[in-house]
Amino acid sequence: MQLDQLYQEIILDHYKHPHGRGLRDAVDPDARVGEAHHVNPTCGDEITVRVTTDGKVFTDISYDGMGCSISQASASVLHELLRGRAADDASVVHEAFVELMSGRGQVTPDEEVLGDGVAFAGVARYPARVKCALLSWMAFKDAAARAGVGVSPTEVKA
Amino acid sequence: MTTIAIPEGMPQYDDVPRFDVAAVRADFPILDREVNGHRLVYLDSANTAHKPRQVLDVLAEHYAMHNANVSRSVHTLGTEATEAYEGARAKVAAFINAPSVDEVVFTKNSTEAINIVAYAFSNASLRPDADPRFRLGPGDEVVISEMEHHSNIVPWQLLCERTGATLRWFPVTEQGRLDESGLDGLVTERTKIVSLVHTSNILGTVNATSRITQRVREVGALLLLDCSQSVPHMPMDVVDYDADFIVFTGHKMCGPTGVGVLWGRGELLAAMPPVFGGGSMIETVSMARSTFAAPPARFEAGTPPIAEAVALGAAVDYLSGVGMRAIQWHEKELTAYALDALATVPGLRIFGPNVPVGRGGTISFALGDIHPHDVGQVLDSLGVQVRVGHHCAKPVCSRFGVPAMTRASFYLYTTTEEIDALVAGLEQVRKVFD
């Protein structure tokens, strides 16, 4: 059934049991913190992503928001994949996820890079839902930039 | 089966006009198609309605046989096109019982129709010699409601920003009704216009307007009714409703996209300054200045949606042929059926009136805390097409404390079997997410 490709077990699991949910303050008072609030105007989904970094590594990625299973599970996967990673490293994962979601189902994801993120391959076949999956990832990119750490190759990296 | 005897002399059940739903469905080619391997169950007519063959044929026939520009040609095709376009105007005028054909302005949609009125206020406010009823400034007020579609909020917000007027609104009760308790304090001598939705696109509420109309008359304000969700579904009589303006759109009433209607009292339209400038809306033009045509031409600058208007005329014929009273009654029965059926779904919460009185066949709901996007996606996999999201009525979602809702909406071709398919689909949704 088509629907199973969209609502993979991994996605439903992240949705029902989100990892790292809830906005957290930085433990280290010297840490740089960036935050971004993104809204999907077509459906009203919202997410706030907060990034804590020492300038090299994302020591924490916390988030809060409301939205559909795809957007909420995607934020959970983002937290799990990118927290504790160096900016360069995170940038590779971020790029791979955006490429997967923009691929209209034609991109074969690399599990080595994307981990649970590969479960979103099916979402890319539903153009109406791609924005849901990307909401937290775009908010993360803005939050990282505000913390002074670029995660896109087009931006200056710390 | 028990039956309730209706007292003699009262309208009897059998007096209600009826139509053959199966025969109506046969007129709509799209209802034959499948979606994701299932029979199409289209429950999104509040978003846009389907088009019967009678409308599609007229649209194709116009382009195939009568295509020409209107109001400017002496040739035969131009005359045919003009006659068809003006004929459609006459059909629409009769459909809403407009006292004059010239009170019907063709627009792009309801949104444009509301914007024309808002910008007429704006333009009048810049001209000291304009009709004072359209002049707005600090201290003046515009009244809307919390129940409006964004198209009846944003144009007034922008107008108030431009003119310094104040925007005020009716609240919505927990039952999804307009809260009129503060009517006298809300609509006052400061009010210049009250712009109100007639049937809510999200709650389904049909607003009783007579008290508000009376108050509007007392204070000398104007009344605009957004009838986008009512003209397609019930008989509309602008004289009976005693409104100053109504707006509605073609595509929600079996017509094509790209054409809508602004109806205004003739004397008010005549007092309104133009909004869009261009061809067809002028009387005479010199390099320094222009004078303007009488309504409706004054508000129809440029080549209008000719074929669309002609096809809207065909839609009016179609709906009139079935009968608007019969359509209204059909939807009332569907709504009663759906409210009962949805009440059997565990964890389902209906937003808006939960009785089939003073409401139309548009029902929004939440299914537990499952996000409407997920509800809609699972339903789609079963061929059931509903709308999810904020329905361009974010303040209503905020009022009920949710970011989004799932909405099922009915029309003349909707059947109780389709409502059963919705209810069965919701069980499937619960299985996936519970």
PDB file of C-alpha atoms in Angstrom, chain B residues 98-353:
ATOM      1  CA  ALA B  98     -31.197  41.765  -8.116  1.00  0.00           C
ATOM      2  CA  PRO B  99     -33.545  44.663  -8.893  1.00  0.00           C
ATOM      3  CA  SER B 100     -31.366  45.623 -11.873  1.00  0.00           C
ATOM      4  CA  VAL B 101     -29.011  43.747 -14.192  1.00  0.00           C
ATOM      5  CA  ASP B 102     -26.608  46.684 -13.914  1.00  0.00           C
ATOM      6  CA  GLU B 103     -26.063  45.903 -10.233  1.00  0.00           C
ATOM      7  CA  VAL B 104     -24.088  42.766 -11.136  1.00  0.00           C
ATOM      8  CA  VAL B 105     -20.342  43.392 -11.540  1.00  0.00           C
ATOM      9  CA  PHE B 106     -18.253  40.502 -12.838  1.00  0.00           C
ATOM     10  CA  THR B 107     -14.976  40.159 -10.953  1.00  0.00           C
ATOM     11  CA  LYS B 108     -12.245  37.544 -10.772  1.00  0.00           C
ATOM     12  CA  ASN B 109     -13.596  36.046  -7.525  1.00  0.00           C
ATOM     13  CA  SER B 110     -15.046  36.998  -4.125  1.00  0.00           C
ATOM     14  CA  THR B 111     -11.674  38.248  -2.940  1.00  0.00           C
ATOM     15  CA  GLU B 112     -11.457  40.744  -5.782  1.00  0.00           C
ATOM     16  CA  ALA B 113     -15.069  41.786  -5.206  1.00  0.00           C
ATOM     17  CA  ILE B 114     -14.374  42.613  -1.550  1.00  0.00           C
ATOM     18  CA  ASN B 115     -11.174  44.425  -2.503  1.00  0.00           C
ATOM     19  CA  ILE B 116     -13.086  46.551  -5.018  1.00  0.00           C
ATOM     20  CA  VAL B 117     -15.394  47.773  -2.259  1.00  0.00           C
ATOM     21  CA  ALA B 118     -12.480  48.307   0.149  1.00  0.00           C
ATOM     22  CA  TYR B 119     -10.483  50.245  -2.455  1.00  0.00           C
ATOM     23  CA  ALA B 120     -13.546  52.290  -3.415  1.00  0.00           C
ATOM     24  CA  PHE B 121     -13.611  53.402   0.234  1.00  0.00           C
ATOM     25  CA  SER B 122      -9.909  54.074   0.055  1.00  0.00           C
ATOM     26  CA  ASN B 123     -10.160  56.145  -3.116  1.00  0.00           C
ATOM     27  CA  ALA B 124     -13.195  58.044  -1.846  1.00  0.00           C
ATOM     28  CA  SER B 125     -11.323  58.863   1.352  1.00  0.00           C
ATOM     29  CA  LEU B 126      -8.726  60.752  -0.722  1.00  0.00           C
ATOM     30  CA  ARG B 127     -11.364  62.888  -2.455  1.00  0.00           C
ATOM     31  CA  PRO B 128     -13.207  65.572  -0.459  1.00  0.00           C
ATOM     32  CA  ASP B 129     -16.042  65.615  -3.014  1.00  0.00           C
ATOM     33  CA  ALA B 130     -16.682  61.866  -2.764  1.00  0.00           C
ATOM     34  CA  ASP B 131     -19.866  60.430  -1.287  1.00  0.00           C
ATOM     35  CA  PRO B 132     -19.483  60.713   2.523  1.00  0.00           C
ATOM     36  CA  ARG B 133     -20.728  57.148   2.991  1.00  0.00           C
ATOM     37  CA  PHE B 134     -17.471  55.927   1.455  1.00  0.00           C
ATOM     38  CA  ARG B 135     -15.131  58.362   3.175  1.00  0.00           C
ATOM     39  CA  LEU B 136     -13.087  56.882   6.004  1.00  0.00           C
ATOM     40  CA  GLY B 137     -10.679  58.459   8.460  1.00  0.00           C
ATOM     41  CA  PRO B 138      -9.495  58.305  12.060  1.00  0.00           C
ATOM     42  CA  GLY B 139     -12.473  57.779  14.351  1.00  0.00           C
ATOM     43  CA  ASP B 140     -14.418  55.810  11.756  1.00  0.00           C
ATOM     44  CA  GLU B 141     -14.868  52.086  12.179  1.00  0.00           C
ATOM     45  CA  VAL B 142     -15.130  48.984  10.030  1.00  0.00           C
ATOM     46  CA  VAL B 143     -16.771  45.928  11.593  1.00  0.00           C
ATOM     47  CA  ILE B 144     -16.099  42.318  10.582  1.00  0.00           C
ATOM     48  CA  SER B 145     -16.194  39.069  12.580  1.00  0.00           C
ATOM     49  CA  GLU B 146     -13.820  36.505  13.983  1.00  0.00           C
ATOM     50  CA  MET B 147     -15.507  33.999  11.652  1.00  0.00           C
ATOM     51  CA  GLU B 148     -14.303  35.552   8.387  1.00  0.00           C
ATOM     52  CA  HIS B 149     -12.268  34.010   5.616  1.00  0.00           C
ATOM     53  CA  HIS B 150      -8.956  35.859   5.230  1.00  0.00           C
ATOM     54  CA  SER B 151     -10.437  37.511   2.130  1.00  0.00           C
ATOM     55  CA  ASN B 152     -12.866  39.382   4.362  1.00  0.00           C
ATOM     56  CA  ILE B 153     -10.221  40.321   6.944  1.00  0.00           C
ATOM     57  CA  VAL B 154      -7.072  41.392   5.167  1.00  0.00           C
ATOM     58  CA  PRO B 155      -8.627  43.928   2.700  1.00  0.00           C
ATOM     59  CA  TRP B 156     -10.228  45.734   5.671  1.00  0.00           C
ATOM     60  CA  GLN B 157      -7.035  45.629   7.734  1.00  0.00           C
ATOM     61  CA  LEU B 158      -5.200  47.215   4.820  1.00  0.00           C
ATOM     62  CA  LEU B 159      -7.985  49.776   4.317  1.00  0.00           C
ATOM     63  CA  CYS B 160      -7.858  50.758   7.986  1.00  0.00           C
ATOM     64  CA  GLU B 161      -4.076  51.094   7.795  1.00  0.00           C
ATOM     65  CA  ARG B 162      -4.401  53.398   4.789  1.00  0.00           C
ATOM     66  CA  THR B 163      -7.160  55.564   6.219  1.00  0.00           C
ATOM     67  CA  GLY B 164      -6.545  55.537   9.973  1.00  0.00           C
ATOM     68  CA  ALA B 165      -9.942  53.948  10.597  1.00  0.00           C
ATOM     69  CA  THR B 166     -10.360  51.284  13.280  1.00  0.00           C
ATOM     70  CA  LEU B 167     -11.162  47.638  12.622  1.00  0.00           C
ATOM     71  CA  ARG B 168     -13.501  45.906  15.068  1.00  0.00           C
ATOM     72  CA  TRP B 169     -15.109  42.475  15.040  1.00  0.00           C
ATOM     73  CA  PHE B 170     -17.858  40.237  16.384  1.00  0.00           C
ATOM     74  CA  PRO B 171     -16.515  37.361  18.488  1.00  0.00           C
ATOM     75  CA  VAL B 172     -17.545  33.736  17.953  1.00  0.00           C
ATOM     76  CA  THR B 173     -19.245  31.651  20.661  1.00  0.00           C
ATOM     77  CA  GLU B 174     -18.066  28.240  21.818  1.00  0.00           C
ATOM     78  CA  GLN B 175     -20.870  26.720  19.714  1.00  0.00           C
ATOM     79  CA  GLY B 176     -19.464  28.419  16.643  1.00  0.00           C
ATOM     80  CA  ARG B 177     -22.186  31.043  16.377  1.00  0.00           C
ATOM     81  CA  LEU B 178     -21.698  34.734  15.864  1.00  0.00           C
ATOM     82  CA  ASP B 179     -21.750  36.446  19.264  1.00  0.00           C
ATOM     83  CA  GLU B 180     -24.213  39.285  18.761  1.00  0.00           C
ATOM     84  CA  SER B 181     -24.515  40.127  22.461  1.00  0.00           C
ATOM     85  CA  GLY B 182     -22.397  43.253  22.028  1.00  0.00           C
ATOM     86  CA  LEU B 183     -24.096  44.342  18.802  1.00  0.00           C
ATOM     87  CA  ASP B 184     -25.172  47.816  19.927  1.00  0.00           C
ATOM     88  CA  GLY B 185     -21.724  48.642  21.299  1.00  0.00           C
ATOM     89  CA  LEU B 186     -19.949  47.230  18.270  1.00  0.00           C
ATOM     90  CA  VAL B 187     -22.020  48.742  15.475  1.00  0.00           C
ATOM     91  CA  THR B 188     -22.371  52.434  16.289  1.00  0.00           C
ATOM     92  CA  GLU B 189     -22.588  55.845  14.641  1.00  0.00           C
ATOM     93  CA  ARG B 190     -18.834  55.519  14.032  1.00  0.00           C
ATOM     94  CA  THR B 191     -19.357  52.408  11.866  1.00  0.00           C
ATOM     95  CA  LYS B 192     -19.099  52.999   8.123  1.00  0.00           C
ATOM     96  CA  ILE B 193     -19.372  49.413   6.928  1.00  0.00           C
ATOM     97  CA  VAL B 194     -20.120  46.000   8.396  1.00  0.00           C
ATOM     98  CA  SER B 195     -18.655  43.208   6.266  1.00  0.00           C
ATOM     99  CA  LEU B 196     -19.838  39.837   7.400  1.00  0.00           C
ATOM    100  CA  VAL B 197     -19.670  36.255   6.238  1.00  0.00           C
ATOM    101  CA  HIS B 198     -23.101  34.804   5.523  1.00  0.00           C
ATOM    102  CA  THR B 199     -22.092  31.140   5.758  1.00  0.00           C
ATOM    103  CA  SER B 200     -18.778  30.325   7.417  1.00  0.00           C
ATOM    104  CA  ASN B 201     -16.393  28.406   5.175  1.00  0.00           C
ATOM    105  CA  ILE B 202     -14.922  26.619   8.183  1.00  0.00           C
ATOM    106  CA  LEU B 203     -17.651  26.259  10.828  1.00  0.00           C
ATOM    107  CA  GLY B 204     -20.549  25.914   8.417  1.00  0.00           C
ATOM    108  CA  THR B 205     -22.547  28.411  10.483  1.00  0.00           C
ATOM    109  CA  VAL B 206     -25.233  30.302   8.579  1.00  0.00           C
ATOM    110  CA  ASN B 207     -25.479  33.685  10.231  1.00  0.00           C
ATOM    111  CA  ALA B 208     -28.885  35.168  10.934  1.00  0.00           C
ATOM    112  CA  THR B 209     -28.397  38.688   9.671  1.00  0.00           C
ATOM    113  CA  SER B 210     -31.685  40.494  10.369  1.00  0.00           C
ATOM    114  CA  ARG B 211     -30.753  41.965  13.777  1.00  0.00           C
ATOM    115  CA  ILE B 212     -27.431  43.126  12.414  1.00  0.00           C
ATOM    116  CA  THR B 213     -29.048  44.597   9.304  1.00  0.00           C
ATOM    117  CA  GLN B 214     -31.509  46.481  11.487  1.00  0.00           C
ATOM    118  CA  ARG B 215     -28.672  47.913  13.591  1.00  0.00           C
ATOM    119  CA  VAL B 216     -26.675  48.802  10.470  1.00  0.00           C
ATOM    120  CA  ARG B 217     -29.685  50.755   9.184  1.00  0.00           C
ATOM    121  CA  GLU B 218     -30.129  52.506  12.560  1.00  0.00           C
ATOM    122  CA  VAL B 219     -26.586  53.843  12.520  1.00  0.00           C
ATOM    123  CA  GLY B 220     -26.509  54.599   8.786  1.00  0.00           C
ATOM    124  CA  ALA B 221     -23.664  52.221   7.932  1.00  0.00           C
ATOM    125  CA  LEU B 222     -23.367  49.909   4.915  1.00  0.00           C
ATOM    126  CA  LEU B 223     -23.630  46.110   4.960  1.00  0.00           C
ATOM    127  CA  LEU B 224     -21.608  43.692   2.842  1.00  0.00           C
ATOM    128  CA  LEU B 225     -22.372  39.974   3.032  1.00  0.00           C
ATOM    129  CA  ASP B 226     -19.761  37.478   1.909  1.00  0.00           C
ATOM    130  CA  CYS B 227     -22.049  34.907   0.300  1.00  0.00           C
ATOM    131  CA  SER B 228     -19.295  32.736  -1.217  1.00  0.00           C
ATOM    132  CA  GLN B 229     -20.567  29.742   0.761  1.00  0.00           C
ATOM    133  CA  SER B 230     -24.275  30.530   0.636  1.00  0.00           C
ATOM    134  CA  VAL B 231     -25.182  31.508  -2.940  1.00  0.00           C
ATOM    135  CA  PRO B 232     -24.092  28.025  -4.169  1.00  0.00           C
ATOM    136  CA  HIS B 233     -26.185  26.262  -1.535  1.00  0.00           C
ATOM    137  CA  MET B 234     -29.442  28.130  -0.870  1.00  0.00           C
ATOM    138  CA  PRO B 235     -31.843  30.509  -2.556  1.00  0.00           C
ATOM    139  CA  MET B 236     -30.486  34.053  -2.333  1.00  0.00           C
ATOM    140  CA  ASP B 237     -32.636  37.158  -2.557  1.00  0.00           C
ATOM    141  CA  VAL B 238     -30.680  40.375  -2.131  1.00  0.00           C
ATOM    142  CA  VAL B 239     -33.865  42.381  -1.634  1.00  0.00           C
ATOM    143  CA  ASP B 240     -35.067  40.063   1.097  1.00  0.00           C
ATOM    144  CA  TYR B 241     -31.679  40.128   2.831  1.00  0.00           C
ATOM    145  CA  ASP B 242     -31.606  43.922   2.568  1.00  0.00           C
ATOM    146  CA  ALA B 243     -27.823  43.963   2.075  1.00  0.00           C
ATOM    147  CA  ASP B 244     -25.911  46.761   0.345  1.00  0.00           C
ATOM    148  CA  PHE B 245     -23.319  44.495  -1.250  1.00  0.00           C
ATOM    149  CA  ILE B 246     -22.938  40.764  -1.625  1.00  0.00           C
ATOM    150  CA  VAL B 247     -20.004  38.881  -3.097  1.00  0.00           C
ATOM    151  CA  PHE B 248     -19.692  35.321  -4.345  1.00  0.00           C
ATOM    152  CA  THR B 249     -17.534  33.277  -6.678  1.00  0.00           C
ATOM    153  CA  GLY B 250     -18.324  31.140  -9.715  1.00  0.00           C
ATOM    154  CA  HIS B 251     -16.170  28.112  -9.066  1.00  0.00           C
ATOM    155  CA  LYS B 252     -17.942  27.177  -5.842  1.00  0.00           C
ATOM    156  CA  MET B 253     -21.300  27.028  -7.642  1.00  0.00           C
ATOM    157  CA  CYS B 254     -20.455  24.635 -10.504  1.00  0.00           C
ATOM    158  CA  GLY B 255     -19.032  27.443 -12.635  1.00  0.00           C
ATOM    159  CA  PRO B 256     -15.453  27.899 -13.803  1.00  0.00           C
ATOM    160  CA  THR B 257     -12.620  29.521 -11.880  1.00  0.00           C
ATOM    161  CA  GLY B 258     -11.709  33.096 -12.749  1.00  0.00           C
ATOM    162  CA  VAL B 259     -15.132  34.676 -12.439  1.00  0.00           C
ATOM    163  CA  GLY B 260     -16.893  36.072  -9.400  1.00  0.00           C
ATOM    164  CA  VAL B 261     -19.598  38.583  -8.645  1.00  0.00           C
ATOM    165  CA  LEU B 262     -19.961  41.833  -6.776  1.00  0.00           C
ATOM    166  CA  TRP B 263     -23.590  42.784  -6.405  1.00  0.00           C
ATOM    167  CA  GLY B 264     -24.250  46.281  -5.063  1.00  0.00           C
ATOM    168  CA  ARG B 265     -27.277  48.496  -4.773  1.00  0.00           C
ATOM    169  CA  GLY B 266     -27.400  50.525  -7.973  1.00  0.00           C
ATOM    170  CA  GLU B 267     -27.287  53.857  -6.232  1.00  0.00           C
ATOM    171  CA  LEU B 268     -24.277  52.808  -4.148  1.00  0.00           C
ATOM    172  CA  LEU B 269     -22.308  51.464  -7.109  1.00  0.00           C
ATOM    173  CA  ALA B 270     -23.050  54.741  -8.873  1.00  0.00           C
ATOM    174  CA  ALA B 271     -21.619  56.665  -5.909  1.00  0.00           C
ATOM    175  CA  MET B 272     -18.406  54.594  -5.789  1.00  0.00           C
ATOM    176  CA  PRO B 273     -15.222  55.869  -7.417  1.00  0.00           C
ATOM    177  CA  PRO B 274     -13.498  53.446  -9.804  1.00  0.00           C
ATOM    178  CA  VAL B 275     -10.817  51.090  -8.546  1.00  0.00           C
ATOM    179  CA  PHE B 276      -9.077  49.606 -11.576  1.00  0.00           C
ATOM    180  CA  GLY B 277      -8.471  51.948 -14.476  1.00  0.00           C
ATOM    181  CA  GLY B 278      -8.282  50.807 -18.092  1.00  0.00           C
ATOM    182  CA  GLY B 279     -10.311  49.971 -21.130  1.00  0.00           C
ATOM    183  CA  SER B 280     -14.086  49.511 -21.000  1.00  0.00           C
ATOM    184  CA  MET B 281     -14.508  51.422 -17.732  1.00  0.00           C
ATOM    185  CA  ILE B 282     -14.319  54.915 -19.209  1.00  0.00           C
ATOM    186  CA  GLU B 283     -16.727  57.422 -20.647  1.00  0.00           C
ATOM    187  CA  THR B 284     -14.094  59.562 -22.292  1.00  0.00           C
ATOM    188  CA  VAL B 285     -10.311  59.865 -21.994  1.00  0.00           C
ATOM    189  CA  SER B 286      -8.049  62.795 -22.713  1.00  0.00           C
ATOM    190  CA  MET B 287      -4.340  63.014 -21.880  1.00  0.00           C
ATOM    191  CA  ALA B 288      -5.033  65.053 -18.776  1.00  0.00           C
ATOM    192  CA  ARG B 289      -8.053  63.268 -17.317  1.00  0.00           C
ATOM    193  CA  SER B 290     -10.841  60.770 -17.830  1.00  0.00           C
ATOM    194  CA  THR B 291     -14.471  60.370 -16.954  1.00  0.00           C
ATOM    195  CA  PHE B 292     -15.955  57.039 -16.157  1.00  0.00           C
ATOM    196  CA  ALA B 293     -18.679  54.716 -17.348  1.00  0.00           C
ATOM    197  CA  ALA B 294     -21.696  53.931 -15.227  1.00  0.00           C
ATOM    198  CA  PRO B 295     -21.698  50.655 -13.268  1.00  0.00           C
ATOM    199  CA  PRO B 296     -21.206  47.810 -13.874  1.00  0.00           C
ATOM    200  CA  ALA B 297     -18.723  48.761 -16.625  1.00  0.00           C
ATOM    201  CA  ARG B 298     -16.967  51.233 -14.262  1.00  0.00           C
ATOM    202  CA  PHE B 299     -15.716  48.278 -12.229  1.00  0.00           C
ATOM    203  CA  GLU B 300     -14.836  45.950 -15.123  1.00  0.00           C
ATOM    204  CA  ALA B 301     -11.628  47.417 -16.518  1.00  0.00           C
ATOM    205  CA  GLY B 302      -9.964  45.487 -19.325  1.00  0.00           C
ATOM    206  CA  THR B 303     -11.164  42.360 -21.101  1.00  0.00           C
ATOM    207  CA  PRO B 304     -13.307  40.504 -18.583  1.00  0.00           C
ATOM    208  CA  PRO B 305     -13.452  36.712 -18.089  1.00  0.00           C
ATOM    209  CA  ILE B 306     -15.904  36.350 -20.962  1.00  0.00           C
ATOM    210  CA  ALA B 307     -16.111  32.593 -21.453  1.00  0.00           C
ATOM    211  CA  GLU B 308     -16.026  32.099 -17.687  1.00  0.00           C
ATOM    212  CA  ALA B 309     -18.939  34.474 -17.170  1.00  0.00           C
ATOM    213  CA  VAL B 310     -20.909  32.766 -19.926  1.00  0.00           C
ATOM    214  CA  ALA B 311     -20.221  29.388 -18.312  1.00  0.00           C
ATOM    215  CA  LEU B 312     -21.256  30.828 -14.934  1.00  0.00           C
ATOM    216  CA  GLY B 313     -24.553  31.686 -16.582  1.00  0.00           C
ATOM    217  CA  ALA B 314     -24.821  28.024 -17.591  1.00  0.00           C
ATOM    218  CA  ALA B 315     -24.079  27.015 -13.987  1.00  0.00           C
ATOM    219  CA  VAL B 316     -26.879  29.288 -12.792  1.00  0.00           C
ATOM    220  CA  ASP B 317     -29.214  27.616 -15.307  1.00  0.00           C
ATOM    221  CA  TYR B 318     -28.098  24.201 -14.094  1.00  0.00           C
ATOM    222  CA  LEU B 319     -28.589  24.977 -10.407  1.00  0.00           C
ATOM    223  CA  SER B 320     -31.937  26.647 -11.091  1.00  0.00           C
ATOM    224  CA  GLY B 321     -32.994  23.581 -13.059  1.00  0.00           C
ATOM    225  CA  VAL B 322     -32.282  21.315 -10.088  1.00  0.00           C
ATOM    226  CA  GLY B 323     -33.786  23.918  -7.769  1.00  0.00           C
ATOM    227  CA  MET B 324     -32.018  25.833  -5.021  1.00  0.00           C
ATOM    228  CA  ARG B 325     -34.632  24.903  -2.404  1.00  0.00           C
ATOM    229  CA  ALA B 326     -34.139  21.246  -3.303  1.00  0.00           C
ATOM    230  CA  ILE B 327     -30.349  21.599  -3.094  1.00  0.00           C
ATOM    231  CA  GLN B 328     -30.633  23.314   0.279  1.00  0.00           C
ATOM    232  CA  TRP B 329     -32.869  20.541   1.591  1.00  0.00           C
ATOM    233  CA  HIS B 330     -30.617  17.780   0.199  1.00  0.00           C
ATOM    234  CA  GLU B 331     -27.649  19.316   2.003  1.00  0.00           C
ATOM    235  CA  LYS B 332     -29.636  19.714   5.192  1.00  0.00           C
ATOM    236  CA  GLU B 333     -30.397  15.985   5.189  1.00  0.00           C
ATOM    237  CA  LEU B 334     -26.762  15.160   4.434  1.00  0.00           C
ATOM    238  CA  THR B 335     -25.638  17.425   7.269  1.00  0.00           C
ATOM    239  CA  ALA B 336     -28.008  15.809   9.754  1.00  0.00           C
ATOM    240  CA  TYR B 337     -26.788  12.384   8.596  1.00  0.00           C
ATOM    241  CA  ALA B 338     -23.131  13.394   8.801  1.00  0.00           C
ATOM    242  CA  LEU B 339     -23.410  14.977  12.254  1.00  0.00           C
ATOM    243  CA  ASP B 340     -24.950  11.743  13.560  1.00  0.00           C
ATOM    244  CA  ALA B 341     -22.400   9.568  11.757  1.00  0.00           C
ATOM    245  CA  LEU B 342     -19.400  11.605  12.921  1.00  0.00           C
ATOM    246  CA  ALA B 343     -20.686  11.471  16.503  1.00  0.00           C
ATOM    247  CA  THR B 344     -20.022   7.713  16.411  1.00  0.00           C
ATOM    248  CA  VAL B 345     -16.295   8.210  15.765  1.00  0.00           C
ATOM    249  CA  PRO B 346     -14.363   7.972  19.047  1.00  0.00           C
ATOM    250  CA  GLY B 347     -12.366  11.074  19.924  1.00  0.00           C
ATOM    251  CA  LEU B 348     -13.917  13.221  17.202  1.00  0.00           C
ATOM    252  CA  ARG B 349     -14.657  16.834  18.101  1.00  0.00           C
ATOM    253  CA  ILE B 350     -16.813  18.978  15.838  1.00  0.00           C
ATOM    254  CA  PHE B 351     -16.045  22.688  15.609  1.00  0.00           C
ATOM    255  CA  GLY B 352     -19.149  24.752  15.014  1.00  0.00           C
ATOM    256  CA  PRO B 353     -22.840  23.979  15.417  1.00  0.00           C
TER     257      PRO B 353
END
